[in-house]
């Protein structure tokens, strides 16, 4: 597998919005359709939110890393 991009988020809800930028770039580079984009956005946002809330307890000194591989 090849690492395409990595995004490091601070443990705040506002940081989850940055996932959209990552997915927009990946959609342009990889050409996946809008339905796949929507499903991916939902699942990655939910996973990041769970990590921020339940894993890191909103501790801003901790981060969540989102990586995309091909």
PDB file of C-alpha atoms in Angstrom:
ATOM      1  CA  UNK A   1       0.000   0.000   0.000  1.00  0.00           C
ATOM      2  CA  UNK A   2       1.043   3.535  -0.688  1.00  0.00           C
ATOM      3  CA  UNK A   3       0.403   6.360   1.771  1.00  0.00           C
ATOM      4  CA  UNK A   4      -1.420   9.162  -0.040  1.00  0.00           C
ATOM      5  CA  UNK A   5      -2.021  11.693   2.729  1.00  0.00           C
ATOM      6  CA  UNK A   6      -2.136  12.054   6.492  1.00  0.00           C
ATOM      7  CA  UNK A   7      -4.149  14.577   8.456  1.00  0.00           C
ATOM      8  CA  UNK A   8      -3.503  15.206  12.157  1.00  0.00           C
ATOM      9  CA  UNK A   9      -6.457  16.642  14.071  1.00  0.00           C
ATOM     10  CA  UNK A  10      -6.474  18.282  17.473  1.00  0.00           C
ATOM     11  CA  UNK A  11      -9.077  16.810  19.782  1.00  0.00           C
ATOM     12  CA  UNK A  12     -11.793  19.399  19.155  1.00  0.00           C
ATOM     13  CA  UNK A  13     -15.046  19.061  17.237  1.00  0.00           C
ATOM     14  CA  UNK A  14     -14.034  21.940  14.963  1.00  0.00           C
ATOM     15  CA  UNK A  15     -11.072  19.957  13.667  1.00  0.00           C
ATOM     16  CA  UNK A  16     -13.379  17.312  12.186  1.00  0.00           C
ATOM     17  CA  UNK A  17     -14.365  19.847   9.515  1.00  0.00           C
ATOM     18  CA  UNK A  18     -10.838  19.542   8.075  1.00  0.00           C
ATOM     19  CA  UNK A  19     -11.666  16.012   6.919  1.00  0.00           C
ATOM     20  CA  UNK A  20     -13.742  17.502   4.109  1.00  0.00           C
ATOM     21  CA  UNK A  21     -10.632  19.154   2.637  1.00  0.00           C
ATOM     22  CA  UNK A  22      -8.763  15.856   2.720  1.00  0.00           C
ATOM     23  CA  UNK A  23     -11.601  13.983   1.042  1.00  0.00           C
ATOM     24  CA  UNK A  24     -12.031  16.683  -1.617  1.00  0.00           C
ATOM     25  CA  UNK A  25      -8.379  16.290  -2.550  1.00  0.00           C
ATOM     26  CA  UNK A  26      -8.661  12.507  -2.614  1.00  0.00           C
ATOM     27  CA  UNK A  27     -11.796  12.663  -4.749  1.00  0.00           C
ATOM     28  CA  UNK A  28      -9.990  14.864  -7.280  1.00  0.00           C
ATOM     29  CA  UNK A  29      -6.912  12.618  -7.313  1.00  0.00           C
ATOM     30  CA  UNK A  30      -8.697   9.253  -7.324  1.00  0.00           C
ATOM     31  CA  UNK A  31     -11.941  10.134  -9.088  1.00  0.00           C
ATOM     32  CA  UNK A  32     -14.422   8.353  -6.838  1.00  0.00           C
ATOM     33  CA  UNK A  33     -18.104   9.203  -7.292  1.00  0.00           C
ATOM     34  CA  UNK A  34     -20.286  11.418  -5.114  1.00  0.00           C
ATOM     35  CA  UNK A  35     -22.092   8.526  -3.425  1.00  0.00           C
ATOM     36  CA  UNK A  36     -18.801   6.983  -2.322  1.00  0.00           C
ATOM     37  CA  UNK A  37     -17.600  10.417  -1.189  1.00  0.00           C
ATOM     38  CA  UNK A  38     -20.711  10.875   0.984  1.00  0.00           C
ATOM     39  CA  UNK A  39     -20.348   7.446   2.576  1.00  0.00           C
ATOM     40  CA  UNK A  40     -16.649   7.975   3.174  1.00  0.00           C
ATOM     41  CA  UNK A  41     -17.262  11.424   4.679  1.00  0.00           C
ATOM     42  CA  UNK A  42     -19.821   9.992   7.105  1.00  0.00           C
ATOM     43  CA  UNK A  43     -17.680   7.069   8.220  1.00  0.00           C
ATOM     44  CA  UNK A  44     -14.383   8.968   8.555  1.00  0.00           C
ATOM     45  CA  UNK A  45     -16.045  11.885  10.371  1.00  0.00           C
ATOM     46  CA  UNK A  46     -17.767   9.502  12.757  1.00  0.00           C
ATOM     47  CA  UNK A  47     -14.544   7.615  13.464  1.00  0.00           C
ATOM     48  CA  UNK A  48     -12.619  10.833  14.089  1.00  0.00           C
ATOM     49  CA  UNK A  49     -15.366  12.188  16.337  1.00  0.00           C
ATOM     50  CA  UNK A  50     -15.367   8.963  18.344  1.00  0.00           C
ATOM     51  CA  UNK A  51     -11.602   9.181  18.766  1.00  0.00           C
ATOM     52  CA  UNK A  52     -11.808  12.808  19.865  1.00  0.00           C
ATOM     53  CA  UNK A  53     -14.703  12.334  22.270  1.00  0.00           C
ATOM     54  CA  UNK A  54     -14.372   8.811  23.631  1.00  0.00           C
ATOM     55  CA  UNK A  55     -10.680   8.098  23.120  1.00  0.00           C
ATOM     56  CA  UNK A  56      -9.092  11.460  23.842  1.00  0.00           C
ATOM     57  CA  UNK A  57     -11.864  12.888  26.059  1.00  0.00           C
ATOM     58  CA  UNK A  58     -11.635  16.253  24.219  1.00  0.00           C
ATOM     59  CA  UNK A  59      -8.066  16.670  25.514  1.00  0.00           C
ATOM     60  CA  UNK A  60      -6.566  19.166  23.042  1.00  0.00           C
ATOM     61  CA  UNK A  61      -3.051  17.982  23.864  1.00  0.00           C
ATOM     62  CA  UNK A  62      -3.944  14.682  22.141  1.00  0.00           C
ATOM     63  CA  UNK A  63      -4.483  14.184  18.427  1.00  0.00           C
ATOM     64  CA  UNK A  64      -6.326  11.919  16.012  1.00  0.00           C
ATOM     65  CA  UNK A  65      -4.565  10.925  12.819  1.00  0.00           C
ATOM     66  CA  UNK A  66      -6.445  10.227   9.588  1.00  0.00           C
ATOM     67  CA  UNK A  67      -4.413   8.528   6.871  1.00  0.00           C
ATOM     68  CA  UNK A  68      -5.367   7.584   3.323  1.00  0.00           C
ATOM     69  CA  UNK A  69      -3.692   4.678   1.537  1.00  0.00           C
ATOM     70  CA  UNK A  70      -4.049   3.314  -1.949  1.00  0.00           C
TER      71      UNK A  70
END
